[in-house]
PDB file of C-alpha atoms in Angstrom:
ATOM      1  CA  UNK A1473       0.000   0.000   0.000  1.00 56.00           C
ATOM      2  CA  UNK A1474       1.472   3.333  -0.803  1.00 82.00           C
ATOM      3  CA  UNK A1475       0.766   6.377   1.163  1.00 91.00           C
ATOM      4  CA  UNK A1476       2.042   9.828   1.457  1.00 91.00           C
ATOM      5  CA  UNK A1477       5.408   9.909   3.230  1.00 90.00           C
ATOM      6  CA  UNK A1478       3.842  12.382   5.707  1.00 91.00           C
ATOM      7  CA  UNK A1479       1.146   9.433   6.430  1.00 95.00           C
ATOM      8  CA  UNK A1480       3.897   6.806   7.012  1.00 95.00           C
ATOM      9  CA  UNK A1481       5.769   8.700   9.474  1.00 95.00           C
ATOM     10  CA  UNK A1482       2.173   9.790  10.775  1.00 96.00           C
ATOM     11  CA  UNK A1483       1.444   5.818  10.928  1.00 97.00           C
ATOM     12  CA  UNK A1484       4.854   5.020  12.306  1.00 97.00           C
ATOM     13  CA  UNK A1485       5.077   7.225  15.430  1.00 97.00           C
ATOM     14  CA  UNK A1486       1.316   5.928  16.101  1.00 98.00           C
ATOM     15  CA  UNK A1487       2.875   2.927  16.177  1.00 97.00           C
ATOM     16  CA  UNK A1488       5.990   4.445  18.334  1.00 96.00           C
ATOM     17  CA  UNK A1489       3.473   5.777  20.622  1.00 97.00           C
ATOM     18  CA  UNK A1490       1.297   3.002  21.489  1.00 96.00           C
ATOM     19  CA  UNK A1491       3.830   0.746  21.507  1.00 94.00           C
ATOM     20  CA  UNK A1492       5.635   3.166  24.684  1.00 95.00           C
ATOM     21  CA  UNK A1493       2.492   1.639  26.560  1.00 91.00           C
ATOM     22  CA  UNK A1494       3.138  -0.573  29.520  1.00 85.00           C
ATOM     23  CA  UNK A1495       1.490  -4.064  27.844  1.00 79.00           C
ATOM     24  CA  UNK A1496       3.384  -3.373  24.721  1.00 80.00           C
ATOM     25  CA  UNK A1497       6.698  -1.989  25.336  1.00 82.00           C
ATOM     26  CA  UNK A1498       9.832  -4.096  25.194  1.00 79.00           C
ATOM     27  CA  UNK A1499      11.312  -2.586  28.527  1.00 81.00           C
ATOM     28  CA  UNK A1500       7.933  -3.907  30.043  1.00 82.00           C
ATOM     29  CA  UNK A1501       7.616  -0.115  31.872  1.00 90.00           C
ATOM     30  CA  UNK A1502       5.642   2.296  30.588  1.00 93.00           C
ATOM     31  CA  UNK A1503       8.368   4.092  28.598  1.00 95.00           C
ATOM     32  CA  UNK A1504       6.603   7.491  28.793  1.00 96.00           C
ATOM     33  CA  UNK A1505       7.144   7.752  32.449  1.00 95.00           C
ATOM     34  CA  UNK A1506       8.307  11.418  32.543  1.00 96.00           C
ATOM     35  CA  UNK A1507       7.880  13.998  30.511  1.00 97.00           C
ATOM     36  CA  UNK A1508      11.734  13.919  29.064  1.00 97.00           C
ATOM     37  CA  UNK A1509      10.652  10.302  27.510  1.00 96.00           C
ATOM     38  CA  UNK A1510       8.189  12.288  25.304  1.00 97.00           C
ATOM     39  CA  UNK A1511      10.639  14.561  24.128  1.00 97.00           C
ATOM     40  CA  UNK A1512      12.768  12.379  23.226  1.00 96.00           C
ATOM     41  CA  UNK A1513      10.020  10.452  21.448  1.00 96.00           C
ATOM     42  CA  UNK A1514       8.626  13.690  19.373  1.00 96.00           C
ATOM     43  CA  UNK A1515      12.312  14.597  18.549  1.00 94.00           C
ATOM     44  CA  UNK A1516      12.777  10.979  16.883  1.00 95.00           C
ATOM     45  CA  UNK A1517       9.629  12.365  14.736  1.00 94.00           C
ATOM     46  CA  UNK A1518      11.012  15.348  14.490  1.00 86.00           C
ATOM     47  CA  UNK A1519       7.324  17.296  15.594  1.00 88.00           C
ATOM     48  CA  UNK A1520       8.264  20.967  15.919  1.00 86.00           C
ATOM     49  CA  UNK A1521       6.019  23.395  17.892  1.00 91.00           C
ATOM     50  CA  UNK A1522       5.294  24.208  21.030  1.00 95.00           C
ATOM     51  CA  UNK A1523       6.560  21.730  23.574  1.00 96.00           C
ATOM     52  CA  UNK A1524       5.677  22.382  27.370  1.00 97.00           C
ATOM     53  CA  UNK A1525       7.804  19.648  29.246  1.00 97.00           C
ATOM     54  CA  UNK A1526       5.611  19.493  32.026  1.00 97.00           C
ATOM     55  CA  UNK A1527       3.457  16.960  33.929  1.00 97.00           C
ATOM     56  CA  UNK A1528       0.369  18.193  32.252  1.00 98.00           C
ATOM     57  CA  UNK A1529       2.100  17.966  28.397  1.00 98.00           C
ATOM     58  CA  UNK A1530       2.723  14.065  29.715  1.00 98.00           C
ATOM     59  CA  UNK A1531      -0.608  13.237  31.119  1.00 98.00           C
ATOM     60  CA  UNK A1532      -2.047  14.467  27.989  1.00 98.00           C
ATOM     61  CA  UNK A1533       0.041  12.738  25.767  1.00 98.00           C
ATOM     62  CA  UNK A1534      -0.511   9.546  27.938  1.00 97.00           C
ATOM     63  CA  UNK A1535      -3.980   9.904  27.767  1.00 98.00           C
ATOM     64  CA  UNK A1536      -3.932  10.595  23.627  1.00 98.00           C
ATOM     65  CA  UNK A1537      -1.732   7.300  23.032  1.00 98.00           C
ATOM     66  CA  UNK A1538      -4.445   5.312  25.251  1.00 96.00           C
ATOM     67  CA  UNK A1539      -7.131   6.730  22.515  1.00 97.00           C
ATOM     68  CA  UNK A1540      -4.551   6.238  19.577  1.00 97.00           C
ATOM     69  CA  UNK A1541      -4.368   2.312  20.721  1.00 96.00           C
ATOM     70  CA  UNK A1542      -7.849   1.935  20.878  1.00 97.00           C
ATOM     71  CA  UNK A1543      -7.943   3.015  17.130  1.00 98.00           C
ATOM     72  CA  UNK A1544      -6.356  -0.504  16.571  1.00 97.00           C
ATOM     73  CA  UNK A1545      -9.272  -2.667  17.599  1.00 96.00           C
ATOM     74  CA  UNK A1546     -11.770  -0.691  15.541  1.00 97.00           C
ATOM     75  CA  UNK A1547     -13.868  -1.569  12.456  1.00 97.00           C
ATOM     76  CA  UNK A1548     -13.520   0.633   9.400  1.00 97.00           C
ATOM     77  CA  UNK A1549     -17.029   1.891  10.672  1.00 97.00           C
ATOM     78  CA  UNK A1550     -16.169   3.037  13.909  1.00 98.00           C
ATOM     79  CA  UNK A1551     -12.516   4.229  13.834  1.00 98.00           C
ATOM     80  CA  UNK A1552     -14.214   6.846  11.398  1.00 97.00           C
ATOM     81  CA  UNK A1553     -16.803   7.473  13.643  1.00 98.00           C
ATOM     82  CA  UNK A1554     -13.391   8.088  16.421  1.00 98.00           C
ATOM     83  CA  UNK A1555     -11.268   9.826  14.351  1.00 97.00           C
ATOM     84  CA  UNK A1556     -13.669  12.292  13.515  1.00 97.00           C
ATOM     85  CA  UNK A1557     -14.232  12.896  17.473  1.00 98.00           C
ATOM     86  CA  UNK A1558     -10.573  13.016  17.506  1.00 97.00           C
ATOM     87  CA  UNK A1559      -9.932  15.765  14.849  1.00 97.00           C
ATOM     88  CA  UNK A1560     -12.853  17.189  15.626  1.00 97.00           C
ATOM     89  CA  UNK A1561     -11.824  17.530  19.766  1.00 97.00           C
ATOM     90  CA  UNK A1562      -8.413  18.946  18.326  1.00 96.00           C
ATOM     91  CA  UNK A1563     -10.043  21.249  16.415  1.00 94.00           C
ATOM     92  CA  UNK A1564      -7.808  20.260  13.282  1.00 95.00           C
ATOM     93  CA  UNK A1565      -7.966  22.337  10.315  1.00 94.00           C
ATOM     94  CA  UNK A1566      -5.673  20.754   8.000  1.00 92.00           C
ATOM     95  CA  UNK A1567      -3.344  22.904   6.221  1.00 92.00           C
ATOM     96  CA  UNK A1568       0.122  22.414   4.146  1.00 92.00           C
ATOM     97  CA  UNK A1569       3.185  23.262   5.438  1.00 90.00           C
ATOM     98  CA  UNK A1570       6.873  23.231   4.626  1.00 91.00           C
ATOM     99  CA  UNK A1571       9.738  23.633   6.842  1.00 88.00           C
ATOM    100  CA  UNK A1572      13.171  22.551   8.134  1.00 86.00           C
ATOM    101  CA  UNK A1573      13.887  20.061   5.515  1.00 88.00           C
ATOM    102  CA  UNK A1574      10.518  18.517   5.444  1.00 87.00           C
ATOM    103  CA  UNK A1575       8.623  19.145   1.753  1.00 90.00           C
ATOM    104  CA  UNK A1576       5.441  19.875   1.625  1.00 91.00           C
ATOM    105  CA  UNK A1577       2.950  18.259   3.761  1.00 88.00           C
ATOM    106  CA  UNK A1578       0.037  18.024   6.380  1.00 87.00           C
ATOM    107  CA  UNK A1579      -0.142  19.906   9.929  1.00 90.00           C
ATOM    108  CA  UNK A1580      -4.055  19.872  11.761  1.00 92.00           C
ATOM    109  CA  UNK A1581      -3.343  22.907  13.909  1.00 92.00           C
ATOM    110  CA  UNK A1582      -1.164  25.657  14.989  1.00 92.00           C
ATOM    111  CA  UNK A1583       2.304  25.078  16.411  1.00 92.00           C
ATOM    112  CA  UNK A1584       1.381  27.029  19.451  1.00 95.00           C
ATOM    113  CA  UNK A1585      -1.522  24.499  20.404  1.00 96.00           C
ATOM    114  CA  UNK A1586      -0.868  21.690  22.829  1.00 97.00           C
ATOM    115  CA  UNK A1587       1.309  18.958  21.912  1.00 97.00           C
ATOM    116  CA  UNK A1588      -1.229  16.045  22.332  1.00 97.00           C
ATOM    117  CA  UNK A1589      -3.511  17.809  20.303  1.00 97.00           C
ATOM    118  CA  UNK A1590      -1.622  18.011  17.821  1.00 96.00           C
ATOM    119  CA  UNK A1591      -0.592  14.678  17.815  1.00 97.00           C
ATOM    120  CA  UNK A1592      -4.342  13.677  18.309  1.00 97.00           C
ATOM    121  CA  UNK A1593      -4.818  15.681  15.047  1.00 97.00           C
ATOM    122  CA  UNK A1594      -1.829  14.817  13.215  1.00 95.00           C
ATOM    123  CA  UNK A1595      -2.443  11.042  13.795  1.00 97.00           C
ATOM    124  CA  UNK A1596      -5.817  11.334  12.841  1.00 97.00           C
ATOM    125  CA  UNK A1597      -5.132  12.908   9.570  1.00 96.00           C
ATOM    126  CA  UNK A1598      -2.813   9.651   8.629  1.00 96.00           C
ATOM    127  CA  UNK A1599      -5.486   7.696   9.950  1.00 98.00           C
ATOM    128  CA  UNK A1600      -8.254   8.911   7.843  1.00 97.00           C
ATOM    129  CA  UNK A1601      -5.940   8.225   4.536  1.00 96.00           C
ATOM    130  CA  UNK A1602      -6.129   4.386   5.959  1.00 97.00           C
ATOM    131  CA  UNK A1603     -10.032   4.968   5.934  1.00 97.00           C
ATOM    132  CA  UNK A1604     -10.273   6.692   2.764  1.00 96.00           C
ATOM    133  CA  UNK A1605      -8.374   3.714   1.427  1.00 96.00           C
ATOM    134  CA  UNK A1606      -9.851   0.533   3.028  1.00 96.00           C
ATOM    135  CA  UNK A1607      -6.807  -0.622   4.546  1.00 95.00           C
ATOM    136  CA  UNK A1608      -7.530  -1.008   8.654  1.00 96.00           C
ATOM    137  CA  UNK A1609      -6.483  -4.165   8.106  1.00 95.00           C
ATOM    138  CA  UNK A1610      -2.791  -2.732   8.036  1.00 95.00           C
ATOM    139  CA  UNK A1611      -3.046  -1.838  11.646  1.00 96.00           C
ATOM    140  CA  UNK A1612      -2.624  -5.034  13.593  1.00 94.00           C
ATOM    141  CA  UNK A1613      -1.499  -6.188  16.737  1.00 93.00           C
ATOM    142  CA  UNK A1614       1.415  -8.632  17.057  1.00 92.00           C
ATOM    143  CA  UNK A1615       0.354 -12.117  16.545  1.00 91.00           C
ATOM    144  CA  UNK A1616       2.997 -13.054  19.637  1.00 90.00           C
ATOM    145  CA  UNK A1617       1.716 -14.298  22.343  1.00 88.00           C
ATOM    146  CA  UNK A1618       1.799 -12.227  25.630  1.00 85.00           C
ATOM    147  CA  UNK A1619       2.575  -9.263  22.978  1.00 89.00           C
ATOM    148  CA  UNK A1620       0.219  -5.909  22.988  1.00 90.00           C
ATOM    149  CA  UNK A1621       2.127  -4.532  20.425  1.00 92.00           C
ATOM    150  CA  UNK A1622       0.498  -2.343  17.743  1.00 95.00           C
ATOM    151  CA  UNK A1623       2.181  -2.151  13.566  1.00 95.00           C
ATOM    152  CA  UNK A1624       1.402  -0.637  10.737  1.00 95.00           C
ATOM    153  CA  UNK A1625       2.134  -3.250   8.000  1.00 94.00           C
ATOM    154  CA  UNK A1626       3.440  -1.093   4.714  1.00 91.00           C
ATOM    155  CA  UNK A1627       4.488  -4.435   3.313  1.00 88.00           C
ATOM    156  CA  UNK A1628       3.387  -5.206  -0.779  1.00 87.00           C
ATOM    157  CA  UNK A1629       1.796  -8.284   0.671  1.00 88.00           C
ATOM    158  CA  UNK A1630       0.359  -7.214   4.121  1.00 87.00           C
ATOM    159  CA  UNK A1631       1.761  -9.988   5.531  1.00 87.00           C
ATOM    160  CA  UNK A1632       3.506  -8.977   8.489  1.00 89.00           C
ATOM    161  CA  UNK A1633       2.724 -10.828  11.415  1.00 89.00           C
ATOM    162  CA  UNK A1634       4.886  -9.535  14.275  1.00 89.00           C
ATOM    163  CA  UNK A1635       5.493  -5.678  16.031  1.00 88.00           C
ATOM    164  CA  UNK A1636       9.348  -6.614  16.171  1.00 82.00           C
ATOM    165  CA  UNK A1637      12.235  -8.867  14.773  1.00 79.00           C
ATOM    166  CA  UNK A1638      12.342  -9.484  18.456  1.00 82.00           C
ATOM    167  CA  UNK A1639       8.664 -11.093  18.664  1.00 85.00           C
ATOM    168  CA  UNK A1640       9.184 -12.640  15.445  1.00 82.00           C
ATOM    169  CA  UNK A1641      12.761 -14.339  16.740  1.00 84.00           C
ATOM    170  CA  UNK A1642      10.927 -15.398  19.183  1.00 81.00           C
ATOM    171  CA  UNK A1643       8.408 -16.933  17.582  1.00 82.00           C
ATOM    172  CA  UNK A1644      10.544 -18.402  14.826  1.00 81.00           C
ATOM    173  CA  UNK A1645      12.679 -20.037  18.230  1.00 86.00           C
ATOM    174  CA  UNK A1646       9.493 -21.406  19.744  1.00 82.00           C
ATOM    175  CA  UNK A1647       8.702 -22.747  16.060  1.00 77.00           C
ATOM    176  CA  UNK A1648      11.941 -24.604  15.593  1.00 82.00           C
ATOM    177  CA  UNK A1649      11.768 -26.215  19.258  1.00 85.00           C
ATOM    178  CA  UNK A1650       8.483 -27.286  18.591  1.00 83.00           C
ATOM    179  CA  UNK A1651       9.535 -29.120  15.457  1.00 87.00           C
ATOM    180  CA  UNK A1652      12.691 -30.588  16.909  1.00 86.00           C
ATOM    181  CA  UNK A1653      10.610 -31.664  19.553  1.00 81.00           C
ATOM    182  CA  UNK A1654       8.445 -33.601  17.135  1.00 81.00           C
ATOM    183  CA  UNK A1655      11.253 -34.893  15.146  1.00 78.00           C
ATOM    184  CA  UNK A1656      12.172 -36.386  18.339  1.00 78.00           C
ATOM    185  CA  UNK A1657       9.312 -38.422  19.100  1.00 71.00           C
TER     186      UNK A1657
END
């Protein structure tokens, strides 16, 4: 599936996000714990704007990746029915922009408003391209057991199965022990 570059990255930190979540992150902690861990998340995706670095910036943010997670166990029908809440609730009013060295592309609001609203925004823009284009079924959770972790499969084939190489190592291991296992017997 091809989308706009500004989607994928959109899609990716989405993915970034809810996987910082407690049930999905590797570390097993909920890796935004403070409100440096979200800076150093929006810096990876390189989200300029206003940026607080305060308790209430990380709450919010905390409580927008909870929402942007439950996106993942929607229908087609109903994560339209959220997203729209979601732009609507930060008041996104699309618009193209072009800075830094980032062409042309997509920002929902001004830089000055909160950062979870824009990333509420932002997200749901990318979000309602996977809509538009009947292709939920590229947001997944890992197939690994014990694993809460969300992806966004840009594969040809959407046929990615695992958030990680780590959960799919792992699986390939439990696979192979399986099969040696019954080669035994």
């Amino acid at each position: 599936m091809h989308f706009a570059p500004d989607t994928v990255e959109s899609l990716e930190f989405a993915v970034a996000l809810g996987n910082s979540d407690v049930f999905a992150s590797r570390s097993g902690f909920d890796e935004l714990s403070t409100s440096d861990d979200v800076y150093a998340l929006i810096t990876r995706f390189r989200y300029t704007g206003r940026i607080d670095r305060d308790d209430t910036e990380l709450a919010e943010v905390r409580l927008v990746r909870d929402r942007i997670r439950g996106v993942w166990k929607l229908t087609r029908d109903n994560a339209a029915s959220e997203i729209n809440a979601m732009l609507a609730e930060a008041n996104a009013l699309p618009f193209l922009a072009r800075h830094d060295d980032i062409d042309w592309h997509l920002h929902a609001n001004s830089p000055d408003a909160p950062l979870a609203e824009r990333i509420q925004a932002e997200v749901g823009l990318a979000l309602v391209d996977v809509v538009r284009s009947d292709s939920m079924w590229r947001l997944r959770r890992c197939e690994a057991p014990n694993c809460e972790g969300l992806m966004a499969d840009f594969s040809r084939n959407g046929s990615r199965r695992f958030c990680s190489i780590r959960c799919g190592n792992r699986m390939n291991q439990i696979a192979y022990r399986e099969r040696q296992s019954a080669d035994e017997h």
